[in-house]
Coordinates of C-alpha atoms and ligand atoms in Angstrom, one line a residue:
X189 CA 1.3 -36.9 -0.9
X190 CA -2.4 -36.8 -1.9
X191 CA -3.5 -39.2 0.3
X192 CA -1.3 -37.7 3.1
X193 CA -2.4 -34.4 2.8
X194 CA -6.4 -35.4 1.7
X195 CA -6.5 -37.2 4.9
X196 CA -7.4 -35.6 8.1
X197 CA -6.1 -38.9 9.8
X198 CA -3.0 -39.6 8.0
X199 CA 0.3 -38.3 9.6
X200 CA 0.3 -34.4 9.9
X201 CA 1.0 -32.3 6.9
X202 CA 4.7 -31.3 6.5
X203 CA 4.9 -27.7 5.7
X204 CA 7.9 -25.1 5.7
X205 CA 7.0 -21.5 5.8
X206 CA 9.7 -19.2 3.9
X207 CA 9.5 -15.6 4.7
X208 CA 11.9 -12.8 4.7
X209 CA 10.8 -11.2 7.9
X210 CA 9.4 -12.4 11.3
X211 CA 7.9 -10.9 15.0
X212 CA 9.4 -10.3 17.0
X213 CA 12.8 -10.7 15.5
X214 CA 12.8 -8.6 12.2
X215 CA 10.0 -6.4 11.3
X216 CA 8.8 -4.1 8.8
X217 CA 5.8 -4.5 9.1
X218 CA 2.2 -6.5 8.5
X219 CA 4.2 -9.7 7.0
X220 CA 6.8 -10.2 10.4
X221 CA 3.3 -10.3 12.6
X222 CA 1.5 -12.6 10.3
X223 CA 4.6 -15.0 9.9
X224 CA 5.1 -14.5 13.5
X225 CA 1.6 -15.9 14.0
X226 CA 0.4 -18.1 11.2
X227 CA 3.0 -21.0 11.7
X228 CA 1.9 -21.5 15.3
X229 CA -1.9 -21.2 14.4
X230 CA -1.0 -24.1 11.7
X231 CA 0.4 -26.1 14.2
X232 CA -2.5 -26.1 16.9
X233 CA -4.5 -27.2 13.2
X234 CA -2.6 -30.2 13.5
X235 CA 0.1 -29.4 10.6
X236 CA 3.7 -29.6 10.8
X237 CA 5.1 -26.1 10.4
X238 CA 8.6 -25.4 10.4
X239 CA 10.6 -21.9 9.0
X240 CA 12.9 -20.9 6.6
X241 CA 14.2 -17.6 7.2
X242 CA 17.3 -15.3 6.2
X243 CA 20.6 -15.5 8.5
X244 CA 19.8 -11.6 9.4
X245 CA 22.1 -11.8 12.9
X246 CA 19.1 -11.4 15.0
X247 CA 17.3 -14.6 13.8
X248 CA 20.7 -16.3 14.6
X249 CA 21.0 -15.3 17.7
X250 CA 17.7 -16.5 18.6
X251 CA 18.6 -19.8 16.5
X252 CA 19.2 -22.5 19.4
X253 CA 20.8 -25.0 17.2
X254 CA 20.5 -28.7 17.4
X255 CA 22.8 -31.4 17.0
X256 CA 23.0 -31.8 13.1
X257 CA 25.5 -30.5 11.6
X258 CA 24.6 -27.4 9.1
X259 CA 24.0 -28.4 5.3
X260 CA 25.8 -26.8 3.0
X261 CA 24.2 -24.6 0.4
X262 CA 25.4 -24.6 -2.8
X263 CA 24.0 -21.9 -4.5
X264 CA 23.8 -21.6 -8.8
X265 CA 25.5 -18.0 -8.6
X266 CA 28.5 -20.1 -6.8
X267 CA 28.3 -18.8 -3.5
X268 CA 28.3 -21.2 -0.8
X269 CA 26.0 -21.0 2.5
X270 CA 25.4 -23.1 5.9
X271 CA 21.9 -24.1 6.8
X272 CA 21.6 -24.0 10.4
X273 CA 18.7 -25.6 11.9
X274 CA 17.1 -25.6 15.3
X275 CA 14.4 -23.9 17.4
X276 CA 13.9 -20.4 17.2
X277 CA 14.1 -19.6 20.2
X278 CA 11.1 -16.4 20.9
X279 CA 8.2 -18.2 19.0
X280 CA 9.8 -21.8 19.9
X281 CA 9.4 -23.6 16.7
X282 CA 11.6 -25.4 14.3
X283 CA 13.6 -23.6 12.0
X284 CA 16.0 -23.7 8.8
X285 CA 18.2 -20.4 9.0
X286 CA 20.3 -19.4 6.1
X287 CA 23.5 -18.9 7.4
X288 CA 25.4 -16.3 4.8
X289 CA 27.2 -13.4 7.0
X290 CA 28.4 -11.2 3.1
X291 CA 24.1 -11.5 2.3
X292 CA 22.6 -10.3 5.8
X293 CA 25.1 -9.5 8.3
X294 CA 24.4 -6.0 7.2
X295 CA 24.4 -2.8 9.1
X296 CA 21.5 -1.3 7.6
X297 CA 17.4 -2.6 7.6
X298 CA 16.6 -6.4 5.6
X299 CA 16.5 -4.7 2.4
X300 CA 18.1 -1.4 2.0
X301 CA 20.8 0.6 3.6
X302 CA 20.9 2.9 6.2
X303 CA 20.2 6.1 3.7
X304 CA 16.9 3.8 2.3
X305 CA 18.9 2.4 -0.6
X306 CA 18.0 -1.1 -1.8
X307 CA 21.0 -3.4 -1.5
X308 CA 22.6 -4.1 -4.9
X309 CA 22.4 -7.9 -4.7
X310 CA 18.9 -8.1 -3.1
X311 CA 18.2 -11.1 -5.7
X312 CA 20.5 -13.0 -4.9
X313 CA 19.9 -12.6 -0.9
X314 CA 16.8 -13.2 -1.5
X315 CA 17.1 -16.1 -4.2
X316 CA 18.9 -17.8 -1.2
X317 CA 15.6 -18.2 0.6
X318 CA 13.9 -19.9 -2.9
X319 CA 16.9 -21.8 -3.8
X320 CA 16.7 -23.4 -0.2
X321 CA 13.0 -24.0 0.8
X322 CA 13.7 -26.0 -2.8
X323 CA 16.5 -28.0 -1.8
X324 CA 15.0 -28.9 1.4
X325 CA 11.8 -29.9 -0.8
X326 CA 14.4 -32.1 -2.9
X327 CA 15.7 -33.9 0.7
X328 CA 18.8 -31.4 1.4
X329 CA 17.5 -32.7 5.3
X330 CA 17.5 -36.3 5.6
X331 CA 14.9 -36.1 8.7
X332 CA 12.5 -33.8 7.3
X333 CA 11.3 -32.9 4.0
X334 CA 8.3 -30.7 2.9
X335 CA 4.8 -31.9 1.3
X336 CA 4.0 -27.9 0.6
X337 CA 6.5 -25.3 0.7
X338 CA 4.8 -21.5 1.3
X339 CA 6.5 -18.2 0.6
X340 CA 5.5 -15.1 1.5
X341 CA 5.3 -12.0 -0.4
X342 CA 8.3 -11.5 -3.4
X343 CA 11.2 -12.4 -0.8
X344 CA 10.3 -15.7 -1.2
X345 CA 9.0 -15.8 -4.8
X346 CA 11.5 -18.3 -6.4
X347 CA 10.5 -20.8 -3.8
X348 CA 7.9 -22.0 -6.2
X349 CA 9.7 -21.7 -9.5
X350 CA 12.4 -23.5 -8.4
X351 CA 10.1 -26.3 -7.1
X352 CA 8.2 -26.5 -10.3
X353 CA 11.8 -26.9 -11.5
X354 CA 13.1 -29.7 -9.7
X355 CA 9.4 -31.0 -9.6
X356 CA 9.8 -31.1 -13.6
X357 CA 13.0 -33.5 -13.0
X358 CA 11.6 -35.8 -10.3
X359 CA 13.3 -34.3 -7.6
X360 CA 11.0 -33.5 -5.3
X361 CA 6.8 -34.0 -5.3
X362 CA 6.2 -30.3 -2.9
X363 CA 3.9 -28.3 -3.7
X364 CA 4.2 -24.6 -3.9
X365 CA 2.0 -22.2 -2.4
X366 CA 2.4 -18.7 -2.4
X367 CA 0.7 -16.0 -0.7
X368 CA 0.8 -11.7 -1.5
X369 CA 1.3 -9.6 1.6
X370 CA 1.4 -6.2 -1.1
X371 CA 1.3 -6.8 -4.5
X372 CA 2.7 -3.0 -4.7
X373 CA 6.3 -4.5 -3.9
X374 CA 7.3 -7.1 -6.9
X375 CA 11.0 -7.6 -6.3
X376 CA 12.3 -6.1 -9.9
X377 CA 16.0 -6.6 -10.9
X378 CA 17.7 -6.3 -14.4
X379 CA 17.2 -9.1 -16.8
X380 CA 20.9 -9.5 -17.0
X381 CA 20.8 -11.2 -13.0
X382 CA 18.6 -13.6 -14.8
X383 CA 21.9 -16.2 -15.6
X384 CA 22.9 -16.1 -11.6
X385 CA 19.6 -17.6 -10.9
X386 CA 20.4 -21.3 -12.1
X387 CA 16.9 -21.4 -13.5
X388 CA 16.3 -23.1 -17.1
X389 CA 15.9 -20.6 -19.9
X390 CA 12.4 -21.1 -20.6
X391 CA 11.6 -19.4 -17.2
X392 CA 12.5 -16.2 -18.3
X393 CA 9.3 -15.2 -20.5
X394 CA 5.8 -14.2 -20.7
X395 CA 4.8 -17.3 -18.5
X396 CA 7.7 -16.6 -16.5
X397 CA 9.4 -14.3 -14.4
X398 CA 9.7 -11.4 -17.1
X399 CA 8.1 -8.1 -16.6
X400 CA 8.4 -5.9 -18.6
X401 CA 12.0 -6.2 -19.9
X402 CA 13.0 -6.9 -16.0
X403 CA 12.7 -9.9 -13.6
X404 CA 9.8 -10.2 -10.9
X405 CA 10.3 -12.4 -8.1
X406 CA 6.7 -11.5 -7.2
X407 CA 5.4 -12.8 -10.7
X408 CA 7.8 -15.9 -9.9
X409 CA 5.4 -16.9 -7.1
X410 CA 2.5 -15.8 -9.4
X411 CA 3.6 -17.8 -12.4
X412 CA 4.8 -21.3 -10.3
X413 CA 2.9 -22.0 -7.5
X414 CA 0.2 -24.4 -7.3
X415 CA -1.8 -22.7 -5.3
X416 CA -1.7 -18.7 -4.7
X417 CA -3.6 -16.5 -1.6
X418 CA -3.7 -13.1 -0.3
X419 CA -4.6 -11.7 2.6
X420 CA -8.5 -10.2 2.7
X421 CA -11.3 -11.6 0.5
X422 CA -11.3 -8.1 -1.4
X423 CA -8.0 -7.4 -2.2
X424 CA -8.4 -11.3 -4.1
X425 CA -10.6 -9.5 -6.3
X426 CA -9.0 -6.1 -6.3
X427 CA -5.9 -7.2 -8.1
X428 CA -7.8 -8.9 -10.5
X429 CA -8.4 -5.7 -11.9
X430 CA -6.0 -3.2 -13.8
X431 CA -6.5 -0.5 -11.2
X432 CA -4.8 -2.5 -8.1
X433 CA -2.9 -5.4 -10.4
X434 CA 0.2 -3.6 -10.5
X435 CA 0.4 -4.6 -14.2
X436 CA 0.0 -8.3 -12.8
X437 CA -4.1 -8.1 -13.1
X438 CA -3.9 -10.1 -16.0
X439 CA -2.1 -13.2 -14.9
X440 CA -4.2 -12.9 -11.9
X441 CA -7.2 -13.2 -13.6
X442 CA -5.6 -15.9 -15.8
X443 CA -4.8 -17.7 -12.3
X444 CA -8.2 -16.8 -10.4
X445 CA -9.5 -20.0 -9.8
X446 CA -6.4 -21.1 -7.5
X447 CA -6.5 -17.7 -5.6
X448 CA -7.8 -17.2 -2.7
X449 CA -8.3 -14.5 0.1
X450 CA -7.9 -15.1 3.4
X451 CA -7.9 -12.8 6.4
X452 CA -4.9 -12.0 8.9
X453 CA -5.5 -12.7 12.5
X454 CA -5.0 -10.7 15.3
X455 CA -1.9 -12.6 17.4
X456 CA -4.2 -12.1 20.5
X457 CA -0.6 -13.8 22.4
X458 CA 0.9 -10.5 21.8
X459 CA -2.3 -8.4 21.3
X460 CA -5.0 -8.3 23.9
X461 CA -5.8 -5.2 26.2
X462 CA -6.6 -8.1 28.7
X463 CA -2.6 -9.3 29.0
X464 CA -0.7 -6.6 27.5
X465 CA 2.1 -5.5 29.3
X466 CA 3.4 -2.8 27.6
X467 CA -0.4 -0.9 28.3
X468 CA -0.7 1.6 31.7
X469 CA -3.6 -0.9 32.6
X470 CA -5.5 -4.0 31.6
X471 CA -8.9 -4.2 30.2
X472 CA -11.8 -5.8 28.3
X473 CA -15.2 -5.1 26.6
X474 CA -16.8 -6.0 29.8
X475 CA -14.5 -4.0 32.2
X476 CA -13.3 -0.8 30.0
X477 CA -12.3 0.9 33.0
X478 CA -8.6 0.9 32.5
X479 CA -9.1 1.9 29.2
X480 CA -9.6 5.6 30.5
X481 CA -6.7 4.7 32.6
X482 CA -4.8 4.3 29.6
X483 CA -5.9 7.9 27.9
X484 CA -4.9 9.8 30.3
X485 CA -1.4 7.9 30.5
X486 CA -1.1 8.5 26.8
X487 CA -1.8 12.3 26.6
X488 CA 0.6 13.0 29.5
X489 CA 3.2 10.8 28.0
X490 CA 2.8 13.0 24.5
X491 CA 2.3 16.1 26.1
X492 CA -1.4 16.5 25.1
X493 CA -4.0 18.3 27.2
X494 CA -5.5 15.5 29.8
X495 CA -9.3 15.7 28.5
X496 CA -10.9 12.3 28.6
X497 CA -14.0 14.3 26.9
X498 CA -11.6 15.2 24.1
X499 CA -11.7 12.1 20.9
X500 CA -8.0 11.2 20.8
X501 CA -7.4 10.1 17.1
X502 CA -4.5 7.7 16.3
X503 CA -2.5 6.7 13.5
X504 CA 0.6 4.0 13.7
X505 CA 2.2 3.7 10.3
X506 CA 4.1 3.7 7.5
X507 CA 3.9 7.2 6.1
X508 CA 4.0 6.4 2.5
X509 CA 1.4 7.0 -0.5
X510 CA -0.3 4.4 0.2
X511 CA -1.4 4.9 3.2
X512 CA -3.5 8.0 2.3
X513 CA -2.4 10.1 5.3
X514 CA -2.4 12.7 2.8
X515 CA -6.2 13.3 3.6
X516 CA -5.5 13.0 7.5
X517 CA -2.4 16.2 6.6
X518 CA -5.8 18.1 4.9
X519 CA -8.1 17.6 7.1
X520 CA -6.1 17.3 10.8
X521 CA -6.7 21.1 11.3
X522 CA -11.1 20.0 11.5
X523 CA -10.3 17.7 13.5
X524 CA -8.4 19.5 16.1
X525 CA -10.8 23.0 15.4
X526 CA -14.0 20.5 16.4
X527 CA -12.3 19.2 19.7
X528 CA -10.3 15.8 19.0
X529 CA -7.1 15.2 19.9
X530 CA -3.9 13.5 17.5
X531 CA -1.5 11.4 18.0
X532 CA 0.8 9.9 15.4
X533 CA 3.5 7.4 15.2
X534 CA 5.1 6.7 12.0
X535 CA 8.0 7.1 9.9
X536 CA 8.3 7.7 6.0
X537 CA 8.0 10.3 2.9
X538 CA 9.7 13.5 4.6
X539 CA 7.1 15.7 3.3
X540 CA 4.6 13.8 5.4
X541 CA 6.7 14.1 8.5
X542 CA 7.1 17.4 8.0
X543 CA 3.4 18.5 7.9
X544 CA 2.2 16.5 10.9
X545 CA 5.1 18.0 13.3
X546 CA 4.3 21.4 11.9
X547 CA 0.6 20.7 13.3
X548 CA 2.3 19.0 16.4
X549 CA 4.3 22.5 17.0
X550 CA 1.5 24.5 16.0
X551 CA -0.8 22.9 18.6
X552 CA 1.2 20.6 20.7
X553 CA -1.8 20.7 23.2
X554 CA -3.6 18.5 21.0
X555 CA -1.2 17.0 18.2
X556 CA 1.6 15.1 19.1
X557 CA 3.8 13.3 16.7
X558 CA 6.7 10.8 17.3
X559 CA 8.3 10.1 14.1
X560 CA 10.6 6.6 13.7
X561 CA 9.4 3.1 15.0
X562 CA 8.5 2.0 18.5
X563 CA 6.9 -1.3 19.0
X564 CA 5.7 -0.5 22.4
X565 CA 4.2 2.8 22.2
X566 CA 2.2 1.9 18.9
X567 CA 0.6 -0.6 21.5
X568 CA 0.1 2.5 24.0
X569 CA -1.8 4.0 21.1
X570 CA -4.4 1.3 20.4
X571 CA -4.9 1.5 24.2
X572 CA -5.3 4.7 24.7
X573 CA -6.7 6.4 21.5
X574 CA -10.5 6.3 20.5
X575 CA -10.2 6.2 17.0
X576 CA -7.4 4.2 15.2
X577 CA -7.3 5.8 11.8
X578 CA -6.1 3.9 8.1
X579 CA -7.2 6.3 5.2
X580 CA -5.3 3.7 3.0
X581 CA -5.7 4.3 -0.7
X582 CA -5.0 0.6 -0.8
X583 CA -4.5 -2.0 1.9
X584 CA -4.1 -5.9 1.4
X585 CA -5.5 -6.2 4.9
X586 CA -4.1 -3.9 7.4
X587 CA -3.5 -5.2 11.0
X588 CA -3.6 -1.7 12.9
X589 CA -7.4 -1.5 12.5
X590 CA -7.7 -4.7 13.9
X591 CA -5.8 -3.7 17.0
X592 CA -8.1 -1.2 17.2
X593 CA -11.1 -3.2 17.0
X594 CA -9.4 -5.1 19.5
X595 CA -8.3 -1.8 21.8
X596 CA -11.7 -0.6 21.5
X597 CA -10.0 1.9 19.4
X598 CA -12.7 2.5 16.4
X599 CA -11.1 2.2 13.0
X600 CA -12.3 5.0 10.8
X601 CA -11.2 3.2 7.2
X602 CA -11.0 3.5 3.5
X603 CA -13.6 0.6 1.7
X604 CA -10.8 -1.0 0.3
X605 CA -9.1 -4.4 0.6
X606 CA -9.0 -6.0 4.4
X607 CA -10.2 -2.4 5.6
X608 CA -13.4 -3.0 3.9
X609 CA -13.6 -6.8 4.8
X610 CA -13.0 -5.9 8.8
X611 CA -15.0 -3.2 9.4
X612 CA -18.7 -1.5 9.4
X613 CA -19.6 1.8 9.0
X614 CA -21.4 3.5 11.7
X615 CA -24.2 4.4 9.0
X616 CA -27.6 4.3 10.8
X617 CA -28.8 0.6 9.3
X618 CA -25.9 -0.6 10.2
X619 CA -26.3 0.7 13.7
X620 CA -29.7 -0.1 13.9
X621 CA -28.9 -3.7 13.2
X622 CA -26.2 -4.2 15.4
X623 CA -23.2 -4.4 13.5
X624 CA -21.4 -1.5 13.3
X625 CA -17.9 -1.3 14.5
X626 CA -16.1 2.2 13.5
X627 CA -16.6 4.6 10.3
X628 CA -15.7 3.8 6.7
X629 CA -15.9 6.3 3.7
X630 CA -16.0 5.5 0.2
X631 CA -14.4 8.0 -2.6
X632 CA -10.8 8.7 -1.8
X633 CA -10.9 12.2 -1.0
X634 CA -10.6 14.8 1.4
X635 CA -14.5 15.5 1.8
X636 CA -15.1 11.9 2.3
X637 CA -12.5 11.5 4.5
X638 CA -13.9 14.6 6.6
X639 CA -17.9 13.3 6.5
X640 CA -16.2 10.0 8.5
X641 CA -14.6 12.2 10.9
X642 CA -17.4 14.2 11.4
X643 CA -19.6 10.7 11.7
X644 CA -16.9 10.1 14.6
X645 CA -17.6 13.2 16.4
X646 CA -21.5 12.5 16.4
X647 CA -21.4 9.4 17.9
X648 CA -18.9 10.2 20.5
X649 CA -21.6 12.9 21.3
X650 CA -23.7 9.3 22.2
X651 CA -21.5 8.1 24.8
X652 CA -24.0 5.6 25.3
X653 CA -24.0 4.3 21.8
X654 CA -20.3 4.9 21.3
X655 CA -19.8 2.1 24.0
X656 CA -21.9 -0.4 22.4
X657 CA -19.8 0.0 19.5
X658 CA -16.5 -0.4 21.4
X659 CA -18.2 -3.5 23.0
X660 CA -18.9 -5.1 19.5
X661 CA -15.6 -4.3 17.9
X662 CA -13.6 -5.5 20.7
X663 CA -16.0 -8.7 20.9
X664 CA -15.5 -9.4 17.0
X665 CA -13.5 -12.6 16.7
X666 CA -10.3 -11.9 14.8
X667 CA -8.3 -14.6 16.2
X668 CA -6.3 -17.0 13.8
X669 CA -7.7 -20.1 14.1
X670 CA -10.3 -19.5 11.1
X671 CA -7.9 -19.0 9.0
X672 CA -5.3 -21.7 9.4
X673 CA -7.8 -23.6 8.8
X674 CA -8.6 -22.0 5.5
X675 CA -4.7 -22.4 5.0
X676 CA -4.9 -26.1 5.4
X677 CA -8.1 -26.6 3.2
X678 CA -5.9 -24.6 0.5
X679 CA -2.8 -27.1 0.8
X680 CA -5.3 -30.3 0.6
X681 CA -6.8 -28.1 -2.5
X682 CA -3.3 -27.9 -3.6
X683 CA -2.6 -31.5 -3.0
X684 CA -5.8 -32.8 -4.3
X685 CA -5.0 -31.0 -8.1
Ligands
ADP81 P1 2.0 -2.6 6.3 O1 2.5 -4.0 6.4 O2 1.5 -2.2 5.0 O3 2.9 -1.6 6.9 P2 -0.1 -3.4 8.3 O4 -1.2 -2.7 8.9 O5 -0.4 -4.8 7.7 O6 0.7 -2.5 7.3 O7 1.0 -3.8 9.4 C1 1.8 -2.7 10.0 C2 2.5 -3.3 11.2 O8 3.6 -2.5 11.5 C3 1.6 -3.2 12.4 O9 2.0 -4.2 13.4 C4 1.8 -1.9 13.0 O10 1.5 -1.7 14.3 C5 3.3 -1.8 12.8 N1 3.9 -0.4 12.6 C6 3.8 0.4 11.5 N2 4.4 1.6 11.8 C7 5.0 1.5 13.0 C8 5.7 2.3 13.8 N3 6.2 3.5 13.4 N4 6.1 1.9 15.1 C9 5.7 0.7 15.5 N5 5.0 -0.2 14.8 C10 4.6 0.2 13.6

């Protein structure tokens, strides 16, 4: 296994990717794009990715099975499931799909109903996707077995205590890598599901997947795997710290050495004003034309006055506490009162959707608000908006200000996690030197918030400068390549322990 994985000559490194959700089949949001795009980027690094993923009946539709015959999945709560393996077909790679129609062939979204209630048995659906990257580990498929299993986020946060497990007992020598998407959402469940999980007693403590009184799948991946990562440099270190460790900062810190922080990429395949279909027109740094094309498409689409002199803010996202729109519902009124334009797509905490269609109906001439989810107008957004705006009061990376930066929509950002790792502030060093890329404010708070928009107004008073901006952030490489390859380097690191 050492040897294998060590060396860059040796055959390619076997490496199955669990994850609960995946673009363009089933999406929430940041995790689906970066499990959409990571396994491919690990494969043109020369590894051998395949996917694990939960039976959810659009990822078995798009399943094109091959000629074994489906394993059977006995699971240690007794339920019994088919592994179905074969090429999913969108993203055309190899896949393991967990075939169990009572666990996901559910009317409502992966984890909760229609009416936003999480499913009673989510730790059992989602044990199946840990119970089975760890059979396949032990040789459940005769023609394929892993060197490194890596789960994603707490969906897939028993994949490493169940390999440590069966690792313990010579079943299997995988490795267990684990990566955070959002440390915020731990997978807790009563201590009494602890029995269904078929894990030995001892796992169920301090070093183990209690928290609390309750069980964590997230501190499952914490506590087991051999190697952990997250996704920006900063949030690494931010949940090292009681203020962002979600009560976990301890064991982190514990665990530091084998954490690393590694930033998304931007799937330039299905994001690049260049190609993108779903835009009114194509365009680059060097020929921004269409970009203009695309504002004016935008604000007649939304029912916004058609003033290309007018900064068109945007926001696609989640509309919950952590995304600090708060400060956007405070200070929107400025924004609009100084001449800028706002368009929103999101869906979320009611009280948030309330106040930005009360500005939308108060001014649709310049506010316009689309609450629920729509894949291709969050695209229309980046294209045609000026300023892509992520007032996070945390964010693990964020992927919408790097469509932006792509879009040549300037993010205006918290200084926090990814945010802070992906983009510079207009200040007038930073100018001066070249190297800003949109506007970034520091305290958490509305007059903060407000001096960054008002930074955005003065330099879209410098048209001139404004462009050389766009031109750097759309120049900035934030393709996936770099970072598959500090994936790899963290399996060999893995391997090499
Ligand atoms: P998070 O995963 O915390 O929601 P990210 O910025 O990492 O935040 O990823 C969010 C992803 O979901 C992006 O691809 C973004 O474009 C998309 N997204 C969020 N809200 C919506 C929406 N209402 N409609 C379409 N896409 C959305």
């Amino acid at each position: 296994m050492a040897a294998a994985a060590g060396d860059p000559a040796a055959e390619p490194l076997r490496v199955l990717q669990a994850s609960a959700e995946i673009y363009p089949l089933v999406k929430t949001g940041g995790l689906a794009d970066v499990a959409g795009a990571l396994p491919g980027a690990l494969r043109r690094a020369g590894a051998d990715v395949r996917l694990l993923l939960p039976g959810y009946p659009a990822i078995l539709d798009a399943l094109e099975p091959d000629d074994a015959a489906p394993a059977e999945l006995a699971a240690p709560w007794g339920e019994t499931a088919r592994l179905r393996r074969g090429r999913l077909a969108p993203l055309d790679l190899p896949a393991w799909v967990i075939e169990h129609a009572p666990s996901y062939a559910r009317a409502g979204g992966p984890y909760a109903d229609a009416a936003g209630i999480a499913y009673a048995d989510n730790h059992r659906r989602f044990a199946w996707l840990g119970w089975a990257a760890a059979r396949l580990a032990c040789g459940l498929d005769p023609d394929w077995r892993p060197q490194v299993v890596h789960g994603h986020d707490w969906h897939a946060g028993l994949a490493p205590a169940y390999l440590a497990f069966a690792r313990r007992r010579g079943e299997t020598g995988a490795l267990g890598v684990f990566t955070v998407h959002n440390l915020a959402y731990q997978g807790l469940f009563p201590a009494e599901r602890f029995g269904e999980l078929g894990l030995p007693a001892e796992a169920y403590g301090l070093h183990g997947l209690e928290f609390h009184g309750q069980l964590s799948f997230m501190k499952a991946g914490l506590s087991y795997a051999d190697r952990l990562s997250t996704v920006s440099p900063t949030y690494a270190r931010e949940i090292t710290t009681p203020e962002q460790g979600c009560g976990l900062d301890g064991l982190l810190r514990e665990r530091a050495a084998r954490l690393a922080g590694i930033l998304n990429g931007v799937d330039t395949a299905v994001w690049d004003p260049a190609t993108d279909a779903l835009i009114a027109e194509r365009y680059t740094a060097r020929k921004p034309s269409g970009k203009a094309a695309c504002k004016l498409a935008l604000q007649r689409e939304l029912g916004l006055a058609e003033r290309p002199e007018a900064p068109l803010f945007t926001v696609v996202s989640r509309l919950t506490e952590q995304k600090g729109l708060h400060l956007l519902a405070h200070g929107a009124a400025e924004l609009l009162r100084r001449g800028g334009q706002l368009a929103l797509l999101g869906s979320g905490e009611p009280a948030l959707e309330a106040a930005f269609r009360a500005l939308a109906a108060e001014r649709p001439d310049a506010a316009a608000v689309r609450v629920g989810y729509d894949e291709a107008l969050s695209h229309r957004l980046f294209a045609g908006g000026d300023v892509t705006l992520v007032p996070s009061r945390f964010e693990p990376c964020g992927l919408t200000q790097m469509y932006g930066l792509k879009y040549g929509s300037l993010p205006l950002v918290h200084r926090v996690g990814g945010l802070a790792d992906t983009v510079v502030d207009c200040a007038l060093e930073e100018l001066a030197e070249e190297r800003a890329t949109g506007f970034v404010f520091d305290r958490f708070d509305d007059a903060s918030f407000g001096r960054a928009v008002r930074r955005a107004f003065a330099l879209w008073a410098r048209p001139a400068e404004w462009r050389r901006v766009q031109r750097r952030a759309m120049a900035q490489d934030l393709g996936w390549d770099a970072s598959a390859a500090r994936y790899l380097q963290l399996y060999r690191e893995a391997a090499a322990a």
